[in-house]
GROMACS .gro file of C-alpha atoms in nm:
model
  510
    1MET     CA    1   9.868   5.852  13.493
    2ALA     CA    2   9.843   5.481  13.574
    3PHE     CA    3   9.658   5.563  13.895
    4ALA     CA    4   9.397   5.769  13.709
    5ALA     CA    5   9.341   5.495  13.452
    6ARG     CA    6   9.311   5.223  13.717
    7ARG     CA    7   9.059   5.424  13.913
    8ALA     CA    8   8.857   5.492  13.598
    9ALA     CA    9   8.855   5.122  13.514
   10GLN     CA   10   8.728   5.040  13.862
   11ARG     CA   11   8.452   5.302  13.850
   12GLY     CA   12   8.346   5.248  13.491
   13THR     CA   13   8.097   5.476  13.320
   14ALA     CA   14   7.723   5.479  13.387
   15PHE     CA   15   7.519   5.568  13.077
   16HIS     CA   16   7.170   5.712  13.102
   17ARG     CA   17   6.927   5.917  12.899
   18CYS     CA   18   7.109   6.219  12.756
   19PRO     CA   19   7.043   6.561  12.910
   20ARG     CA   20   6.824   6.788  12.700
   21ALA     CA   21   7.118   7.023  12.646
   22GLU     CA   22   7.295   6.758  12.437
   23ALA     CA   23   7.002   6.731  12.191
   24LEU     CA   24   7.064   6.357  12.151
   25ALA     CA   25   6.768   6.118  12.136
   26ALA     CA   26   6.743   5.752  12.236
   27PRO     CA   27   6.890   5.501  12.175
   28ILE     CA   28   7.194   5.727  12.227
   29THR     CA   29   7.288   5.745  12.594
   30CYS     CA   30   7.521   5.978  12.784
   31GLY     CA   31   7.758   5.955  13.078
   32LYS     CA   32   8.051   6.127  13.244
   33VAL     CA   33   8.415   6.037  13.299
   34SER     CA   34   8.619   6.197  13.577
   35VAL     CA   35   8.977   6.298  13.489
   36PRO     CA   36   9.242   6.484  13.692
   37LEU     CA   37   9.272   6.849  13.607
   38ASP     CA   38   9.647   6.813  13.669
   39TYR     CA   39   9.797   6.469  13.606
   40ALA     CA   40  10.090   6.558  13.830
   41HIS     CA   41   9.835   6.546  14.115
   42PRO     CA   42   9.593   6.265  14.018
   43ARG     CA   43   9.428   6.268  14.361
   44GLY     CA   44   9.366   6.642  14.341
   45LYS     CA   45   9.092   6.832  14.162
   46HIS     CA   46   8.900   6.640  13.897
   47ILE     CA   47   8.684   6.758  13.607
   48SER     CA   48   8.411   6.565  13.425
   49LEU     CA   49   8.408   6.490  13.053
   50THR     CA   50   8.071   6.432  12.888
   51VAL     CA   51   8.045   6.112  12.682
   52SER     CA   52   7.784   5.978  12.438
   53ARG     CA   53   7.736   5.624  12.308
   54ILE     CA   54   7.520   5.409  12.087
   55ARG     CA   55   7.558   5.034  12.103
   56ALA     CA   56   7.676   4.827  11.806
   57THR     CA   57   7.387   4.704  11.596
   58GLY     CA   58   7.530   4.366  11.495
   59PRO     CA   59   7.517   4.030  11.674
   60LYS     CA   60   7.719   4.009  11.995
   61ALA     CA   61   7.958   3.752  11.850
   62ARG     CA   62   8.076   4.008  11.591
   63ARG     CA   63   8.107   4.312  11.815
   64GLN     CA   64   8.452   4.459  11.865
   65GLY     CA   65   8.404   4.706  12.149
   66ALA     CA   66   8.406   5.085  12.151
   67LEU     CA   67   8.514   5.314  11.867
   68ILE     CA   68   8.600   5.661  12.001
   69TYR     CA   69   8.597   5.956  11.762
   70ASN     CA   70   8.743   6.306  11.782
   71PRO     CA   71   8.679   6.566  11.508
   72GLY     CA   72   8.970   6.799  11.579
   73GLY     CA   73   8.992   7.162  11.671
   74PRO     CA   74   9.137   7.194  11.927
   75GLY     CA   75   8.796   7.280  12.064
   76ALA     CA   76   8.557   7.047  11.882
   77SER     CA   77   8.315   6.797  12.034
   78SER     CA   78   8.209   6.459  11.897
   79MET     CA   79   7.902   6.423  12.120
   80ALA     CA   80   7.689   6.391  11.804
   81PHE     CA   81   7.907   6.113  11.660
   82PRO     CA   82   7.671   5.828  11.765
   83GLU     CA   83   7.405   5.975  11.533
   84TYR     CA   84   7.621   5.874  11.239
   85ALA     CA   85   7.575   5.505  11.315
   86ALA     CA   86   7.248   5.521  11.120
   87GLU     CA   87   7.409   5.664  10.806
   88ASP     CA   88   7.476   5.430  10.514
   89ALA     CA   89   7.847   5.517  10.500
   90PHE     CA   90   7.898   5.394  10.857
   91ARG     CA   91   7.656   5.100  10.887
   92ARG     CA   92   7.915   4.824  10.848
   93VAL     CA   93   8.142   4.971  11.114
   94ALA     CA   94   7.847   5.057  11.339
   95ALA     CA   95   7.738   4.693  11.334
   96ALA     CA   96   8.070   4.594  11.492
   97TYR     CA   97   8.142   4.889  11.723
   98ASP     CA   98   7.976   5.101  11.983
   99PHE     CA   99   8.009   5.456  11.848
  100VAL     CA  100   8.144   5.675  12.130
  101GLY     CA  101   8.170   6.053  12.118
  102TYR     CA  102   8.285   6.294  12.384
  103ALA     CA  103   8.361   6.657  12.458
  104PRO     CA  104   8.732   6.698  12.541
  105ARG     CA  105   8.836   6.903  12.844
  106GLY     CA  106   8.724   7.262  12.812
  107VAL     CA  107   8.467   7.189  12.540
  108GLY     CA  108   8.090   7.206  12.571
  109ARG     CA  109   7.989   7.082  12.915
  110SER     CA  110   8.332   6.930  12.993
  111ALA     CA  111   8.465   7.197  13.234
  112PRO     CA  112   8.410   7.464  12.965
  113LEU     CA  113   8.665   7.736  12.899
  114SER     CA  114   8.576   8.093  12.811
  115CYS     CA  115   8.786   8.399  12.732
  116GLN     CA  116   8.526   8.664  12.657
  117ARG     CA  117   8.154   8.723  12.642
  118PRO     CA  118   8.002   8.530  12.351
  119SER     CA  119   7.827   8.844  12.227
  120ALA     CA  120   8.163   9.022  12.207
  121TYR     CA  121   8.322   8.727  12.027
  122ALA     CA  122   8.038   8.718  11.772
  123LYS     CA  123   8.035   9.095  11.713
  124ALA     CA  124   7.972   9.178  11.348
  125PRO     CA  125   8.038   9.329  11.105
  126THR     CA  126   8.418   9.335  11.128
  127SER     CA  127   8.695   9.395  10.878
  128SER     CA  128   8.965   9.166  10.743
  129PRO     CA  129   9.215   9.333  10.508
  130PRO     CA  130   9.448   9.098  10.317
  131HIS     CA  131   9.728   9.358  10.349
  132PRO     CA  132   9.659   9.545  10.675
  133THR     CA  133   9.785   9.894  10.752
  134ALA     CA  134  10.010   9.972  11.046
  135ALA     CA  135   9.708  10.112  11.232
  136PHE     CA  136   9.510   9.792  11.177
  137LYS     CA  137   9.805   9.586  11.299
  138ARG     CA  138   9.820   9.791  11.618
  139ARG     CA  139   9.451   9.716  11.678
  140LEU     CA  140   9.522   9.348  11.610
  141VAL     CA  141   9.789   9.343  11.880
  142ALA     CA  142   9.566   9.529  12.126
  143ARG     CA  143   9.281   9.280  12.071
  144ALA     CA  144   9.514   8.984  12.119
  145ARG     CA  145   9.643   9.123  12.448
  146ALA     CA  146   9.289   9.193  12.569
  147TYR     CA  147   9.182   8.842  12.473
  148VAL     CA  148   9.464   8.690  12.677
  149ARG     CA  149   9.365   8.899  12.978
  150GLY     CA  150   9.013   8.763  12.942
  151CYS     CA  151   9.138   8.403  12.930
  152VAL     CA  152   9.336   8.451  13.251
  153ARG     CA  153   9.056   8.637  13.429
  154ARG     CA  154   8.785   8.384  13.337
  155SER     CA  155   8.982   8.061  13.378
  156GLY     CA  156   9.247   8.128  13.642
  157ARG     CA  157   9.500   7.859  13.730
  158ALA     CA  158   9.308   7.590  13.543
  159LEU     CA  159   9.414   7.750  13.213
  160ALA     CA  160   9.756   7.582  13.221
  161HIS     CA  161   9.607   7.232  13.210
  162TYR     CA  162   9.440   7.252  12.870
  163THR     CA  163   9.704   7.087  12.654
  164THR     CA  164   9.750   6.818  12.392
  165LEU     CA  165   9.937   6.600  12.642
  166ASN     CA  166   9.641   6.615  12.879
  167ASN     CA  167   9.398   6.545  12.595
  168ALA     CA  168   9.597   6.228  12.521
  169ARG     CA  169   9.599   6.132  12.889
  170ASP     CA  170   9.224   6.193  12.908
  171LEU     CA  171   9.180   5.956  12.615
  172GLU     CA  172   9.363   5.687  12.811
  173VAL     CA  173   9.133   5.743  13.111
  174LEU     CA  174   8.829   5.728  12.882
  175ARG     CA  175   8.951   5.399  12.735
  176ALA     CA  176   8.981   5.254  13.084
  177ALA     CA  177   8.644   5.392  13.198
  178LEU     CA  178   8.475   5.225  12.900
  179GLY     CA  179   8.624   4.891  13.000
  180GLN     CA  180   8.836   4.861  12.685
  181ARG     CA  181   9.163   4.669  12.718
  182ARG     CA  182   9.298   4.852  12.413
  183LEU     CA  183   9.189   5.163  12.227
  184THR     CA  184   9.017   5.184  11.888
  185PHE     CA  185   9.016   5.547  11.780
  186VAL     CA  186   8.945   5.765  11.479
  187GLY     CA  187   9.079   6.119  11.492
  188ALA     CA  188   9.040   6.391  11.229
  189SER     CA  189   9.247   6.706  11.184
  190TYR     CA  190   9.382   6.804  11.530
  191GLY     CA  191   9.248   6.468  11.648
  192THR     CA  192   9.526   6.306  11.444
  193TYR     CA  193   9.786   6.498  11.643
  194TYR     CA  194   9.673   6.412  11.990
  195GLY     CA  195   9.594   6.059  11.870
  196ALA     CA  196   9.956   6.031  11.754
  197VAL     CA  197  10.071   6.169  12.089
  198TYR     CA  198   9.859   5.900  12.258
  199ALA     CA  199  10.016   5.632  12.036
  200THR     CA  200  10.361   5.752  12.142
  201LEU     CA  201  10.276   5.764  12.513
  202PHE     CA  202  10.072   5.441  12.525
  203PRO     CA  203  10.170   5.221  12.228
  204GLY     CA  204  10.076   4.903  12.414
  205ARG     CA  205   9.721   5.032  12.460
  206VAL     CA  206   9.657   5.086  12.089
  207ARG     CA  207   9.434   4.839  11.907
  208ARG     CA  208   9.346   5.028  11.587
  209MET     CA  209   9.376   5.396  11.497
  210VAL     CA  210   9.266   5.593  11.192
  211PHE     CA  211   9.417   5.939  11.142
  212ASP     CA  212   9.206   6.137  10.893
  213SER     CA  213   9.354   6.459  10.746
  214VAL     CA  214   9.683   6.460  10.928
  215VAL     CA  215   9.847   6.744  11.121
  216ASN     CA  216  10.223   6.771  11.071
  217PRO     CA  217  10.354   6.647  11.409
  218ALA     CA  218  10.719   6.752  11.368
  219PRO     CA  219  10.807   6.928  11.697
  220GLY     CA  220  10.955   7.225  11.514
  221ARG     CA  221  10.627   7.292  11.334
  222ILE     CA  222  10.392   7.282  11.635
  223TRP     CA  223  10.213   7.525  11.613
  224TYR     CA  224  10.353   7.846  11.464
  225ARG     CA  225  10.501   7.698  11.148
  226ASP     CA  226  10.206   7.464  11.095
  227ASN     CA  227   9.987   7.773  11.075
  228LEU     CA  228  10.219   7.938  10.823
  229ASP     CA  229  10.202   7.621  10.613
  230GLN     CA  230   9.824   7.623  10.641
  231SER     CA  231   9.793   7.980  10.515
  232LEU     CA  232  10.002   7.895  10.209
  233ALA     CA  233   9.798   7.580  10.139
  234PHE     CA  234   9.470   7.770  10.161
  235GLU     CA  235   9.590   8.001   9.886
  236ARG     CA  236   9.621   7.701   9.655
  237ARG     CA  237   9.273   7.576   9.743
  238TRP     CA  238   9.133   7.927   9.698
  239ARG     CA  239   9.276   7.920   9.347
  240ASP     CA  240   9.119   7.575   9.290
  241TRP     CA  241   8.775   7.720   9.369
  242ARG     CA  242   8.824   8.023   9.148
  243ARG     CA  243   8.931   7.807   8.855
  244TRP     CA  244   8.622   7.590   8.903
  245VAL     CA  245   8.396   7.896   8.908
  246ALA     CA  246   8.565   8.027   8.594
  247ARG     CA  247   8.494   7.697   8.414
  248HIS     CA  248   8.127   7.755   8.495
  249HIS     CA  249   8.118   8.119   8.394
  250ALA     CA  250   7.801   8.052   8.192
  251VAL     CA  251   7.626   7.964   8.521
  252TYR     CA  252   7.766   8.217   8.769
  253HIS     CA  253   7.887   8.504   8.544
  254LEU     CA  254   8.172   8.580   8.783
  255GLY     CA  255   8.452   8.567   8.526
  256ALA     CA  256   8.592   8.327   8.268
  257THR     CA  257   8.936   8.309   8.436
  258ALA     CA  258   9.050   8.261   8.794
  259ASP     CA  259   9.180   8.620   8.798
  260ARG     CA  260   8.843   8.752   8.680
  261VAL     CA  261   8.668   8.558   8.956
  262LEU     CA  262   8.911   8.709   9.207
  263ALA     CA  263   8.827   9.054   9.073
  264SER     CA  264   8.456   8.980   9.133
  265TYR     CA  265   8.535   8.875   9.488
  266HIS     CA  266   8.730   9.196   9.551
  267THR     CA  267   8.443   9.400   9.411
  268ALA     CA  268   8.222   9.239   9.674
  269ARG     CA  269   8.484   9.314   9.942
  270ARG     CA  270   8.489   9.683   9.850
  271ARG     CA  271   8.111   9.707   9.858
  272LEU     CA  272   8.087   9.530  10.194
  273ALA     CA  273   8.351   9.760  10.339
  274ARG     CA  274   8.119  10.051  10.258
  275LYS     CA  275   7.788   9.883  10.347
  276PRO     CA  276   7.777   9.543  10.527
  277ALA     CA  277   7.523   9.296  10.388
  278GLY     CA  278   7.227   9.258  10.617
  279GLY     CA  279   7.405   9.494  10.853
  280VAL     CA  280   7.631   9.212  10.981
  281VAL     CA  281   7.837   9.076  10.691
  282GLY     CA  282   8.157   9.275  10.659
  283THR     CA  283   8.482   9.178  10.493
  284ALA     CA  284   8.582   8.950  10.782
  285GLN     CA  285   8.255   8.759  10.763
  286LEU     CA  286   8.295   8.732  10.385
  287GLN     CA  287   8.646   8.590  10.417
  288SER     CA  288   8.543   8.345  10.688
  289ALA     CA  289   8.253   8.216  10.477
  290PHE     CA  290   8.464   8.174  10.165
  291LEU     CA  291   8.739   8.004  10.363
  292ARG     CA  292   8.498   7.711  10.383
  293THR     CA  293   8.549   7.650  10.011
  294GLY     CA  294   8.897   7.537  10.111
  295TYR     CA  295   8.758   7.283  10.356
  296ASN     CA  296   8.495   7.110  10.149
  297ASP     CA  297   8.390   7.100   9.784
  298ALA     CA  298   8.027   7.105   9.904
  299TYR     CA  299   8.072   7.479   9.961
  300TRP     CA  300   8.183   7.553   9.606
  301ASP     CA  301   7.841   7.598   9.449
  302PRO     CA  302   7.674   7.778   9.745
  303ALA     CA  303   7.962   8.026   9.769
  304ALA     CA  304   7.956   8.099   9.395
  305ARG     CA  305   7.577   8.143   9.399
  306ALA     CA  306   7.590   8.379   9.697
  307LEU     CA  307   7.866   8.592   9.544
  308ALA     CA  308   7.689   8.612   9.209
  309ALA     CA  309   7.358   8.709   9.368
  310TYR     CA  310   7.523   8.977   9.581
  311LEU     CA  311   7.692   9.137   9.281
  312ARG     CA  312   7.356   9.137   9.101
  313GLY     CA  313   7.207   9.332   9.390
  314ASP     CA  314   7.056   9.054   9.604
  315PRO     CA  315   7.241   9.036   9.942
  316GLU     CA  316   7.021   8.769  10.102
  317PRO     CA  317   7.210   8.455   9.987
  318LEU     CA  318   7.539   8.607  10.105
  319ALA     CA  319   7.388   8.706  10.438
  320GLU     CA  320   7.256   8.352  10.479
  321LEU     CA  321   7.597   8.206  10.397
  322ALA     CA  322   7.815   8.444  10.599
  323ALA     CA  323   7.618   8.605  10.882
  324PRO     CA  324   7.709   8.478  11.231
  325ASP     CA  325   7.432   8.280  11.402
  326PRO     CA  326   7.363   8.430  11.748
  327ALA     CA  327   7.242   8.088  11.866
  328GLU     CA  328   7.591   7.949  11.807
  329ALA     CA  329   7.783   8.235  11.969
  330ALA     CA  330   7.844   8.060  12.302
  331ASP     CA  331   7.968   7.738  12.138
  332ASP     CA  332   8.186   7.932  11.893
  333GLU     CA  333   8.344   8.139  12.171
  334ASN     CA  334   8.403   7.825  12.378
  335GLY     CA  335   8.565   7.645  12.088
  336ASN     CA  336   8.795   7.937  12.017
  337ALA     CA  337   8.895   7.961  12.383
  338VAL     CA  338   8.995   7.593  12.390
  339TYR     CA  339   9.177   7.625  12.058
  340THR     CA  340   9.376   7.919  12.194
  341ALA     CA  341   9.458   7.762  12.530
  342VAL     CA  342   9.578   7.432  12.382
  343GLU     CA  343   9.787   7.581  12.104
  344CYS     CA  344   9.942   7.849  12.326
  345ASN     CA  345  10.019   7.601  12.605
  346ASP     CA  346  10.157   7.327  12.378
  347ALA     CA  347  10.467   7.491  12.236
  348PRO     CA  348  10.679   7.805  12.223
  349TRP     CA  349  10.558   8.083  11.993
  350PRO     CA  350  10.748   8.392  11.878
  351ARG     CA  351  10.719   8.651  12.153
  352ALA     CA  352  10.817   8.953  11.943
  353TRP     CA  353  10.546   9.113  11.731
  354ALA     CA  354  10.821   9.204  11.483
  355THR     CA  355  10.869   8.833  11.405
  356TRP     CA  356  10.499   8.780  11.332
  357ASP     CA  357  10.486   9.097  11.125
  358ARG     CA  358  10.795   9.008  10.921
  359ASP     CA  359  10.696   8.645  10.854
  360ASN     CA  360  10.334   8.713  10.768
  361THR     CA  361  10.393   9.027  10.564
  362ALA     CA  362  10.626   8.820  10.346
  363LEU     CA  363  10.381   8.529  10.333
  364ALA     CA  364  10.086   8.754  10.245
  365ARG     CA  365  10.266   8.858   9.926
  366ARG     CA  366  10.227   8.497   9.811
  367ALA     CA  367   9.917   8.396  10.005
  368PRO     CA  368   9.698   8.695  10.094
  369PHE     CA  369   9.369   8.507  10.127
  370GLU     CA  370   9.410   8.354  10.475
  371THR     CA  371   9.740   8.479  10.614
  372TRP     CA  372   9.632   8.773  10.829
  373ASP     CA  373   9.314   8.603  10.951
  374ASN     CA  374   9.531   8.317  11.072
  375VAL     CA  375   9.747   8.572  11.250
  376ALA     CA  376   9.443   8.724  11.418
  377MET     CA  377   9.334   8.383  11.544
  378ASN     CA  378   9.674   8.281  11.681
  379LEU     CA  379   9.828   8.610  11.793
  380PRO     CA  380   9.721   8.569  12.158
  381CYS     CA  381   9.996   8.308  12.182
  382ALA     CA  382  10.256   8.586  12.141
  383PHE     CA  383  10.136   8.732  12.471
  384TRP     CA  384  10.046   8.413  12.656
  385PRO     CA  385  10.153   8.449  13.022
  386LEU     CA  386  10.203   8.078  13.092
  387LYS     CA  387  10.521   7.883  13.029
  388PRO     CA  388  10.472   7.678  12.713
  389GLY     CA  389  10.538   7.307  12.693
  390ARG     CA  390  10.768   7.126  12.453
  391PRO     CA  391  10.602   6.920  12.180
  392LEU     CA  392  10.646   6.545  12.212
  393ASP     CA  393  10.870   6.376  11.956
  394VAL     CA  394  10.585   6.175  11.803
  395GLY     CA  395  10.682   5.821  11.711
  396ASN     CA  396  10.993   5.822  11.929
  397LEU     CA  397  10.886   5.569  12.192
  398GLU     CA  398  11.210   5.613  12.386
  399ALA     CA  399  11.147   5.986  12.423
  400VAL     CA  400  10.870   5.936  12.678
  401GLY     CA  401  11.074   5.742  12.933
  402PRO     CA  402  11.167   5.385  13.021
  403ARG     CA  403  10.954   5.094  12.904
  404PRO     CA  404  10.881   4.766  13.082
  405ARG     CA  405  11.165   4.519  13.122
  406THR     CA  406  11.022   4.315  12.838
  407GLY     CA  407  11.159   4.585  12.606
  408ARG     CA  408  11.015   4.824  12.354
  409VAL     CA  409  10.640   4.803  12.304
  410ALA     CA  410  10.552   4.780  11.936
  411LEU     CA  411  10.280   5.005  11.797
  412PRO     CA  412  10.028   4.814  11.584
  413PRO     CA  413   9.976   4.928  11.223
  414VAL     CA  414   9.768   5.246  11.199
  415LEU     CA  415   9.585   5.391  10.898
  416LEU     CA  416   9.642   5.746  10.772
  417LEU     CA  417   9.409   5.929  10.531
  418SER     CA  418   9.501   6.245  10.343
  419ALA     CA  419   9.393   6.445  10.039
  420GLU     CA  420   9.676   6.576   9.824
  421ARG     CA  421   9.537   6.931   9.814
  422ASP     CA  422   9.408   6.955  10.173
  423ALA     CA  423   9.460   7.311  10.295
  424ALA     CA  424   9.379   7.282  10.666
  425THR     CA  425   9.628   6.998  10.712
  426PRO     CA  426   9.864   7.000  10.412
  427TYR     CA  427   9.970   6.665  10.265
  428THR     CA  428  10.330   6.703  10.384
  429GLY     CA  429  10.198   6.648  10.738
  430ALA     CA  430  10.058   6.308  10.647
  431LYS     CA  431  10.389   6.205  10.495
  432GLU     CA  432  10.572   6.326  10.807
  433LEU     CA  433  10.357   6.114  11.041
  434TRP     CA  434  10.376   5.820  10.797
  435HIS     CA  435  10.754   5.823  10.827
  436ARG     CA  436  10.740   5.862  11.205
  437LEU     CA  437  10.512   5.562  11.267
  438PRO     CA  438  10.674   5.243  11.137
  439GLY     CA  439  10.417   5.005  10.994
  440SER     CA  440  10.163   5.279  10.929
  441SER     CA  441   9.970   5.285  10.603
  442LEU     CA  442   9.893   5.605  10.410
  443VAL     CA  443   9.582   5.624  10.191
  444THR     CA  444   9.597   5.926   9.959
  445GLU     CA  445   9.305   6.080   9.774
  446ARG     CA  446   9.463   6.212   9.455
  447LYS     CA  447   9.403   6.567   9.328
  448ALA     CA  448   9.144   6.636   9.598
  449GLY     CA  449   9.131   6.885   9.883
  450THR     CA  450   8.831   6.818  10.104
  451HIS     CA  451   8.931   6.809  10.470
  452GLY     CA  452   8.796   6.499  10.645
  453LEU     CA  453   8.768   6.194  10.418
  454TRP     CA  454   8.603   5.913  10.614
  455GLY     CA  455   8.233   5.881  10.536
  456GLY     CA  456   8.256   6.109  10.234
  457PRO     CA  457   8.172   6.025   9.871
  458ASN     CA  458   8.499   5.845   9.791
  459ASP     CA  459   8.413   5.474   9.809
  460CYS     CA  460   8.778   5.375   9.771
  461VAL     CA  461   8.874   5.563  10.089
  462ASN     CA  462   8.575   5.427  10.280
  463ARG     CA  463   8.653   5.066  10.179
  464HIS     CA  464   9.006   5.098  10.316
  465VAL     CA  465   8.875   5.236  10.646
  466ASP     CA  466   8.605   4.970  10.678
  467THR     CA  467   8.850   4.689  10.605
  468TYR     CA  468   9.099   4.819  10.857
  469LEU     CA  469   8.849   4.879  11.138
  470LEU     CA  470   8.673   4.548  11.083
  471THR     CA  471   8.974   4.322  11.021
  472GLY     CA  472   9.288   4.516  11.118
  473LYS     CA  473   9.427   4.480  10.766
  474THR     CA  474   9.592   4.779  10.600
  475PRO     CA  475   9.646   4.819  10.224
  476GLY     CA  476  10.022   4.791  10.265
  477ARG     CA  477  10.257   5.081  10.318
  478SER     CA  478  10.055   5.308  10.088
  479ALA     CA  479   9.751   5.317   9.864
  480PHE     CA  480   9.600   5.573   9.629
  481CYS     CA  481   9.240   5.657   9.550
  482ALA     CA  482   9.115   5.850   9.250
  483PRO     CA  483   8.965   6.187   9.336
  484ARG     CA  484   8.599   6.227   9.417
  485PRO     CA  485   8.390   6.370   9.133
  486GLU     CA  486   8.429   6.743   9.090
  487PRO     CA  487   8.123   6.939   9.205
  488ALA     CA  488   7.870   7.044   8.944
  489PRO     CA  489   7.660   7.360   8.955
  490LEU     CA  490   7.329   7.269   9.114
  491PRO     CA  491   6.984   7.352   8.978
  492GLU     CA  492   6.893   7.493   9.320
  493PRO     CA  493   7.080   7.564   9.644
  494ALA     CA  494   7.178   7.259   9.848
  495PRO     CA  495   7.186   7.239  10.230
  496LEU     CA  496   7.516   7.363  10.366
  497PRO     CA  497   7.745   7.127  10.561
  498GLU     CA  498   7.887   7.231  10.894
  499SER     CA  499   8.231   7.386  10.896
  500GLY     CA  500   8.489   7.593  11.081
  501LYS     CA  501   8.852   7.703  11.081
  502GLN     CA  502   8.966   7.377  11.227
  503PRO     CA  503   8.812   7.113  11.291
  504ALA     CA  504   8.717   6.854  11.040
  505ALA     CA  505   8.382   6.830  11.222
  506ILE     CA  506   8.196   6.499  11.198
  507PRO     CA  507   8.300   6.232  10.940
  508GLY     CA  508   8.220   6.318  10.583
  509THR     CA  509   8.198   6.694  10.649
  510PRO     CA  510   8.468   6.962  10.667
   0.00000   0.00000   0.00000
């Protein structure tokens, strides 16, 4: 590891005009950083990570170096992050820092992974029953096995090296290649986990770190139990949306109670099972689209509008909301391949289908909305042919081996952000990491559930982040922010934010 970082520091990173494929305009520039495919053999095969950067806008005397961002996933890219330097929410920080984005290993044009043809991955319409039959479950298992075979066939021996540990090591090489003595990093969602792994492996290299919407890093929860927790939390957020719609029954006419709204949703499910909207929106596409209401309040009004219009006989708004975009099929398939490889390689998963069936059948009685879709996404890990790793004991600096003779290296204070009702990364995960990192500070957005807080509409949260990144000062051991304003029905449809299963995407979006 030290050899790879030293070599990266010597070589540096040359930034030039971005390739057309990145769709990034000047003054953003792009470069590449070479990292070992296998850190056990740092002089062996290398892969290139794509990197983007925009220089700090403030006077040189006030600049503080590079700020690297990761939006989560696993499988998400932050190549577009430098574009956010021009947004009002980020101007103060962008005056002090170069904004640096990158595509982690396997993502985008960074030695991309693939497990199946994008057209096959994006096939629609498909079905998604909340309580599947035995026959559907058999098809689920068959698809998972076939997907694993595709991963092995398309990626070969390289597949074993797409892990959280290697993502953290790559971050250390990137720090060195950028000429930074210590790392300033903001990670969201999964980015909080591999950022915390980095902080455990390289505490002396940490300058400042913000962990936004925190994954539970307890070794026993990575990743099977974290996904069970997530399915349960999404049920609560699904109920939050339905209650909100019910309060605005006069606008949407979907029901005056949360149960009535649910009945309207199930009416739509039954109709789509018989005749997909636009020929491509089946029950699986419906569920995936409405899952976004659990990620970001910005989806609440568009989802309610689309459902109401569909039940009135107009399928176009629902098709616009839920239909897969063929132009995004390759990126979506790539992101899912990386997600699968990292999560399956990171930790042991139950190998017996009976365990998955028992646990998720019981969970679906309490949380039917997301449970079986989460199973479908993660089930390849039951049949993964590679030996899984063991999750790092995050925060245990002794667990990673001997330290220099000068003794234990202290980790500087880091800042954690979490919403109390976050579904993708439930609040218990933030509290777990808070306890594991002595000196860390936890900023909680009360009674809110949007996933990804930095750069959003909560000025209290943004002030804490700005203060920390600009001065290093935290608000003490903990701080609380009032919730953002609840969404209001809009007079006309608003542009939709980006979203996905995980990640948190770019700051201020789900």
